[in-house]
Coordinates of C-alpha atoms and ligand atoms in Angstrom, one line a residue:
X140 CA 0.0 0.0 0.0
X141 CA 2.8 2.4 1.0
X142 CA 4.5 1.6 -2.3
X143 CA 1.3 2.3 -4.2
X144 CA 0.8 5.6 -2.5
X145 CA 4.4 6.7 -3.1
X146 CA 4.1 5.8 -6.7
X147 CA 0.9 7.7 -6.9
X148 CA 2.4 10.8 -5.4
X149 CA 5.4 10.6 -7.7
X150 CA 3.0 10.4 -10.6
X151 CA 1.1 13.4 -9.6
X152 CA 4.2 15.4 -8.8
X153 CA 5.6 14.6 -12.2
X154 CA 2.4 15.5 -14.0
X155 CA 2.5 18.9 -12.2
X156 CA 6.2 19.2 -12.9
X157 CA 5.7 18.8 -16.6
X158 CA 2.3 20.1 -17.5
X159 CA 1.3 23.3 -15.8
X160 CA 3.7 25.4 -17.7
X161 CA 2.7 23.8 -21.0
X162 CA -0.9 24.3 -20.2
X163 CA -0.5 27.9 -19.0
X164 CA 2.0 28.9 -21.6
X165 CA -0.3 27.8 -24.4
X166 CA -2.8 30.7 -24.4
X167 CA 0.1 33.1 -24.6
X168 CA 1.5 31.3 -27.5
X169 CA -0.6 32.5 -30.4
X170 CA 0.4 29.7 -32.7
X171 CA -0.6 27.0 -30.3
X172 CA -2.8 24.5 -32.1
X173 CA -3.4 26.9 -34.9
X174 CA -3.4 24.8 -38.1
X175 CA -3.0 27.9 -40.3
X176 CA 0.0 29.1 -38.3
X177 CA 1.4 25.6 -38.1
X178 CA 1.3 25.4 -41.9
X179 CA 2.9 28.7 -42.1
X180 CA 6.1 27.4 -40.6
X181 CA 8.7 29.8 -41.7
X182 CA 12.3 29.8 -42.6
X183 CA 13.9 27.6 -39.9
X184 CA 17.5 27.4 -40.6
X185 CA 19.4 24.4 -39.5
X186 CA 21.4 25.3 -36.4
X187 CA 25.0 24.4 -36.0
X188 CA 26.0 21.7 -33.6
X189 CA 28.5 23.6 -31.5
X190 CA 27.7 26.6 -29.4
X191 CA 30.2 29.3 -30.1
X192 CA 28.9 32.9 -29.9
X193 CA 28.7 33.4 -33.6
X194 CA 26.8 30.2 -34.2
X195 CA 24.3 31.1 -31.5
X196 CA 23.7 34.4 -33.2
X197 CA 22.8 32.5 -36.4
X198 CA 20.3 30.4 -34.5
X199 CA 18.7 33.5 -33.0
X200 CA 17.3 34.3 -36.4
X201 CA 15.5 30.9 -36.6
X202 CA 11.8 31.0 -36.3
X203 CA 9.7 27.9 -35.9
X204 CA 5.9 27.8 -35.6
X205 CA 5.2 24.2 -34.7
X206 CA 7.0 21.0 -34.1
X207 CA 6.5 18.1 -36.6
X208 CA 4.9 15.1 -34.9
X209 CA 7.1 12.5 -36.5
X210 CA 10.2 14.5 -35.6
X211 CA 9.0 14.7 -32.0
X212 CA 8.6 11.0 -31.8
X213 CA 12.1 10.4 -33.3
X214 CA 13.7 13.0 -31.1
X215 CA 12.2 11.3 -28.0
X216 CA 14.1 8.2 -29.0
X217 CA 17.3 10.2 -29.3
X218 CA 16.8 11.8 -25.9
X219 CA 16.3 8.3 -24.4
X220 CA 19.6 7.3 -25.9
X221 CA 21.3 10.5 -24.6
X222 CA 19.9 9.7 -21.1
X223 CA 21.2 6.1 -21.3
X224 CA 24.7 7.2 -22.2
X225 CA 25.1 10.4 -20.1
X226 CA 22.6 10.0 -17.2
X227 CA 21.8 13.6 -17.6
X228 CA 18.2 13.3 -16.3
X229 CA 18.5 16.0 -13.6
X230 CA 19.9 18.8 -15.7
X231 CA 17.4 18.2 -18.5
X232 CA 14.6 18.4 -16.1
X233 CA 16.1 21.7 -14.8
X234 CA 16.4 23.0 -18.3
X235 CA 12.7 22.5 -19.0
X236 CA 11.8 24.1 -15.7
X237 CA 14.0 27.1 -16.1
X238 CA 12.7 27.8 -19.6
X239 CA 9.1 27.6 -18.4
X240 CA 9.5 29.2 -14.9
X241 CA 9.7 32.8 -16.1
X242 CA 6.0 32.7 -16.9
X243 CA 3.9 35.7 -15.7
X244 CA 0.2 35.2 -15.9
X245 CA -0.4 38.9 -15.4
X246 CA 1.3 39.9 -18.7
X247 CA -0.9 39.5 -21.7
X248 CA 1.6 39.9 -24.5
X249 CA 3.8 37.1 -25.8
X250 CA 6.7 36.9 -25.5
X251 CA 6.9 39.4 -22.7
X252 CA 5.0 37.0 -20.4
X253 CA 7.8 34.5 -20.6
X254 CA 7.2 30.8 -20.1
X255 CA 8.3 27.8 -22.2
X256 CA 9.5 29.7 -25.3
X257 CA 13.0 28.5 -25.9
X258 CA 14.5 31.8 -24.6
X259 CA 16.9 29.9 -22.4
X260 CA 19.0 29.1 -25.5
X261 CA 20.3 32.6 -25.6
X262 CA 23.5 33.7 -23.8
X263 CA 21.9 36.6 -22.1
X264 CA 19.5 34.3 -20.2
X265 CA 22.0 31.5 -19.7
X266 CA 24.1 34.0 -17.9
X267 CA 21.4 34.8 -15.3
X268 CA 22.7 33.6 -11.9
X269 CA 19.9 31.1 -11.5
X270 CA 20.9 29.4 -14.8
X271 CA 24.5 28.7 -13.8
X272 CA 25.5 25.4 -15.4
X273 CA 22.6 25.0 -17.8
X274 CA 24.8 25.7 -20.7
X275 CA 25.8 22.1 -20.2
X276 CA 22.2 21.0 -20.8
X277 CA 22.0 23.0 -23.9
X278 CA 25.2 21.5 -25.2
X279 CA 23.7 18.0 -24.7
X280 CA 20.5 18.9 -26.4
X281 CA 21.8 21.0 -29.3
X282 CA 22.8 18.0 -31.5
X283 CA 19.2 16.7 -31.3
X284 CA 17.9 20.1 -32.2
X285 CA 20.2 20.2 -35.2
X286 CA 19.0 16.7 -36.3
X287 CA 15.3 17.7 -36.0
X288 CA 15.1 21.3 -37.0
X289 CA 11.4 21.5 -37.2
X290 CA 11.1 21.0 -33.4
X291 CA 11.2 24.3 -31.6
X292 CA 13.6 24.7 -28.7
X293 CA 10.6 25.4 -26.5
X294 CA 9.1 22.0 -27.3
X295 CA 12.4 20.2 -27.3
X296 CA 13.3 21.5 -23.7
X297 CA 9.9 20.3 -22.4
X298 CA 10.2 17.0 -24.3
X299 CA 13.6 16.4 -22.8
X300 CA 12.4 17.2 -19.3
X301 CA 9.4 14.9 -19.5
X302 CA 11.4 12.1 -21.1
X303 CA 14.0 12.4 -18.4
X304 CA 11.4 12.1 -15.7
X305 CA 9.9 9.0 -17.4
X306 CA 13.3 7.4 -17.9
X307 CA 14.2 8.1 -14.3
X308 CA 11.4 5.9 -13.2
X309 CA 8.6 8.5 -13.1
X310 CA 5.4 8.3 -15.0
X311 CA 4.7 8.8 -18.7
X312 CA 3.6 12.4 -18.9
X313 CA 0.9 13.4 -21.3
X314 CA 2.4 16.2 -23.4
X315 CA 1.2 18.6 -26.1
X316 CA 3.5 20.3 -28.6
X317 CA 3.3 23.5 -30.5
X318 CA 5.3 26.0 -28.4
X319 CA 6.7 28.8 -30.3
X320 CA 10.3 30.0 -29.9
X321 CA 11.3 33.6 -29.3
X322 CA 13.5 34.8 -32.1
X323 CA 16.2 36.9 -30.4
X324 CA 17.9 37.7 -27.1
X325 CA 16.0 40.9 -26.8
X326 CA 12.9 38.7 -26.2
X327 CA 14.4 37.0 -23.2
X328 CA 12.9 37.7 -19.8
X329 CA 14.6 39.9 -17.3
X330 CA 16.7 38.3 -14.6
X331 CA 15.0 37.5 -11.3
X332 CA 11.9 35.6 -12.4
X333 CA 13.0 32.2 -11.0
X334 CA 12.9 31.4 -7.3
X335 CA 15.7 32.1 -5.0
X336 CA 16.8 29.3 -2.7
X337 CA 17.5 31.4 0.4
X338 CA 15.2 34.4 0.6
X339 CA 14.4 36.0 4.0
X340 CA 10.9 34.5 4.0
X341 CA 11.0 31.3 2.0
X342 CA 7.3 30.4 2.1
X343 CA 6.2 34.0 1.1
X344 CA 8.8 34.0 -1.6
X345 CA 7.7 30.7 -3.1
X346 CA 4.1 31.9 -3.1
X347 CA 5.0 35.2 -4.7
X348 CA 7.0 33.5 -7.5
X349 CA 4.7 30.5 -8.2
X350 CA 1.4 32.4 -7.8
X351 CA 2.8 34.8 -10.5
X352 CA 3.0 31.7 -12.8
X353 CA -0.7 30.9 -11.9
X354 CA 0.3 27.9 -9.7
X355 CA -1.2 27.1 -6.3
X356 CA 0.2 25.7 -3.0
X357 CA -0.3 22.1 -4.0
X358 CA 1.5 22.7 -7.2
X359 CA 4.4 24.4 -5.4
X360 CA 4.8 21.4 -3.2
X361 CA 4.5 19.0 -6.1
X362 CA 6.9 20.8 -8.3
X363 CA 9.5 21.0 -5.6
X364 CA 9.5 17.2 -5.5
X365 CA 11.6 17.4 -8.7
X366 CA 14.5 17.8 -6.3
X367 CA 14.3 14.0 -5.9
X368 CA 16.6 14.2 -8.9
X369 CA 20.0 15.8 -9.1
X370 CA 22.5 17.7 -7.1
X371 CA 23.4 21.3 -6.1
X372 CA 27.0 22.4 -6.7
X373 CA 28.5 25.3 -4.7
X374 CA 30.5 26.4 -7.7
X375 CA 27.2 26.9 -9.7
X376 CA 24.5 28.0 -7.4
X377 CA 26.5 28.6 -4.2
X378 CA 24.3 25.9 -2.4
X379 CA 25.3 22.4 -1.3
X380 CA 28.5 20.7 -0.3
X381 CA 31.4 20.2 -2.7
X382 CA 30.8 16.5 -2.4
X383 CA 29.1 13.9 -0.2
X384 CA 29.2 10.1 0.1
X385 CA 26.4 10.0 -2.4
X386 CA 28.1 12.1 -5.0
X387 CA 31.8 11.2 -5.0
X388 CA 32.9 9.5 -8.1
X389 CA 33.6 6.3 -6.3
X390 CA 30.0 6.1 -5.2
X391 CA 29.0 2.7 -6.5
X392 CA 25.6 3.5 -7.8
X393 CA 26.5 6.4 -10.1
X394 CA 30.2 6.1 -10.8
X395 CA 29.4 6.6 -14.4
X396 CA 26.9 9.3 -13.6
X397 CA 26.3 12.7 -15.3
X398 CA 28.9 15.4 -15.5
X399 CA 31.7 15.8 -12.9
X400 CA 31.4 14.0 -9.6
X401 CA 30.5 16.1 -6.5
X402 CA 27.8 18.4 -5.3
X403 CA 25.1 17.6 -2.8
X404 CA 22.0 15.7 -3.6
X405 CA 18.6 16.0 -1.9
X406 CA 18.2 12.2 -2.0
X407 CA 20.3 9.1 -1.8
X408 CA 19.4 7.8 -5.3
X409 CA 19.4 11.1 -7.1
X410 CA 18.9 9.6 -10.6
X411 CA 15.7 7.9 -9.5
X412 CA 12.4 9.7 -9.7
X413 CA 10.4 8.7 -6.6
X414 CA 9.0 10.1 -3.3
X415 CA 12.2 10.1 -1.3
X416 CA 12.6 13.9 -1.5
X417 CA 9.6 14.3 0.8
X418 CA 10.6 11.6 3.1
X419 CA 14.2 12.8 3.4
X420 CA 13.2 16.4 4.1
X421 CA 10.7 15.4 6.6
X422 CA 13.2 13.2 8.5
X423 CA 16.2 15.5 8.0
X424 CA 18.4 12.7 9.4
X425 CA 21.3 12.7 6.9
X426 CA 23.7 15.6 6.9
X427 CA 24.9 14.5 3.5
X428 CA 21.5 15.3 2.0
X429 CA 20.6 18.8 1.0
X430 CA 17.7 20.8 2.3
X431 CA 17.5 24.3 0.8
X432 CA 15.5 26.9 2.9
X433 CA 12.8 26.7 0.2
X434 CA 12.7 22.9 0.6
X435 CA 12.4 23.2 4.4
X436 CA 9.6 25.7 4.0
X437 CA 7.4 22.9 2.6
X438 CA 7.4 21.3 6.0
X439 CA 7.5 24.5 8.1
X440 CA 4.8 26.7 6.6
X441 CA 1.5 25.4 8.1
X442 CA -0.3 25.4 4.8
X443 CA 2.5 23.8 2.8
X444 CA 3.0 21.2 5.6
X445 CA -0.6 20.0 5.4
X446 CA 0.0 19.3 1.8
X447 CA 3.4 17.8 2.2
X448 CA 2.3 15.6 5.1
X449 CA -1.2 14.6 4.2
X450 CA -1.8 15.0 0.6
X451 CA 1.5 14.2 -1.2
X452 CA 3.7 12.4 1.3
X453 CA 1.0 10.2 2.9
X454 CA -2.0 10.2 0.7
X455 CA -0.7 11.0 -2.7
X456 CA -3.4 13.2 -4.1
X457 CA -3.1 16.4 -6.0
Ligands
HEM517 C1 10.9 25.8 -5.4 C2 11.9 26.7 -5.7 C3 13.2 26.1 -6.3 C4 14.4 26.5 -5.9 C5 14.7 27.7 -4.9 C6 15.4 25.7 -6.6 C7 16.7 25.9 -6.5 C8 17.7 25.0 -7.0 C9 19.1 25.0 -6.8 C10 19.8 26.1 -6.0 C11 19.6 24.0 -7.5 C12 21.1 23.6 -7.6 C13 21.7 24.1 -8.9 C14 23.2 23.8 -9.0 O1 23.9 24.2 -8.1 O2 23.6 23.3 -10.1 C15 18.6 23.3 -8.1 C16 18.7 22.1 -8.8 C17 17.7 21.4 -9.5 N1 16.4 21.9 -9.5 FE1 15.6 23.3 -8.4 N2 14.7 24.9 -7.4 C18 13.4 25.1 -7.2 C19 12.4 24.4 -7.9 C20 12.5 23.4 -8.9 C21 11.5 22.9 -9.7 C22 10.1 23.4 -9.7 C23 12.1 22.0 -10.5 C24 11.5 21.1 -11.6 C25 10.2 21.0 -11.8 C26 13.5 21.9 -10.1 C27 14.4 21.0 -10.6 C28 15.7 20.9 -10.3 C29 16.6 19.8 -10.6 C30 16.2 18.6 -11.4 C31 17.9 20.2 -10.1 C32 19.2 19.3 -10.2 C33 20.0 19.8 -11.4 C34 21.3 19.0 -11.6 O3 21.5 18.1 -10.9 O4 22.0 19.4 -12.5 N3 13.7 22.8 -9.2 N4 17.4 23.9 -7.8

């Protein structure tokens, strides 16, 4: 029974992790599900595979109106293979989230309202403090973008994120495609739209940032559960230990894991998508596991706590 509930909670968390942004970004995206605009796919130039400045500038001019369904299917297979060989599940999930998490429901105009629009491919946004290290995710995904030019970056980032969750043992997430890419760095969102891990009042901060995206308390708790995957690295975000017993390269489980060894994970098996994030934060027993102030808030703020305890951790409903 406990197993079933845990799986159910994980499923629901994953659905929230992958879909709200897609759902909410869609109305802002004027080409979403519009057959006429989809047919009017314009001048997408094949992007180069490396990421030097000049090459990125060429890609900035690329405009895509909709992703081709057959290419999406084929790209999913390539992403699966990428995951099998690089174990890059966490950073691909983070890539999708950081492209989407700039969304502002209060702004009518696209692309000013942000969201999943591929803007994270541009240097100006990759250089935002919150995006430190995500250039590595873009480098991983760029060859797939080059191979399937009719898939927008916006769709590809979300496809990669959802596929990574699925391949890490999470649920198969129902997805829709048709997100439109912004065309230039001037269309990137300003810095500061994503949550800060150590604000003075973490619960208030989480509500301020996630309510702006149109999400509610349950969705905040659910989405935070994505930290069941991955690590924090002090040299990137400033958070976490340089290494722990779970992240040193000799660690048996992931000795061939993604990227360089080190960093601090939230969970013991940080390439497995499950419910352990909630259990580990609640128990706070292992100094080698990370709890950011915003993670702790989920069990300290009375309203979040009810959800973390009763609805996700114990009951698994969302
Ligand atoms: C609730 C507010 C959040 C804060 C303050 C936060 C903060 C952070 C920080 C500081 C890191 C470490 C980055 C590094 O040093 O490389 C991180 C990693 C990560 N975050 Fe979050 N995050 C939040 C929400 C989310 C959400 C909603 C998702 C996905 C739905 C997510 C997915 C991830 C993943 C998968 C990693 C690991 C990346 C890796 O191992 O390369 N986070 N986050």
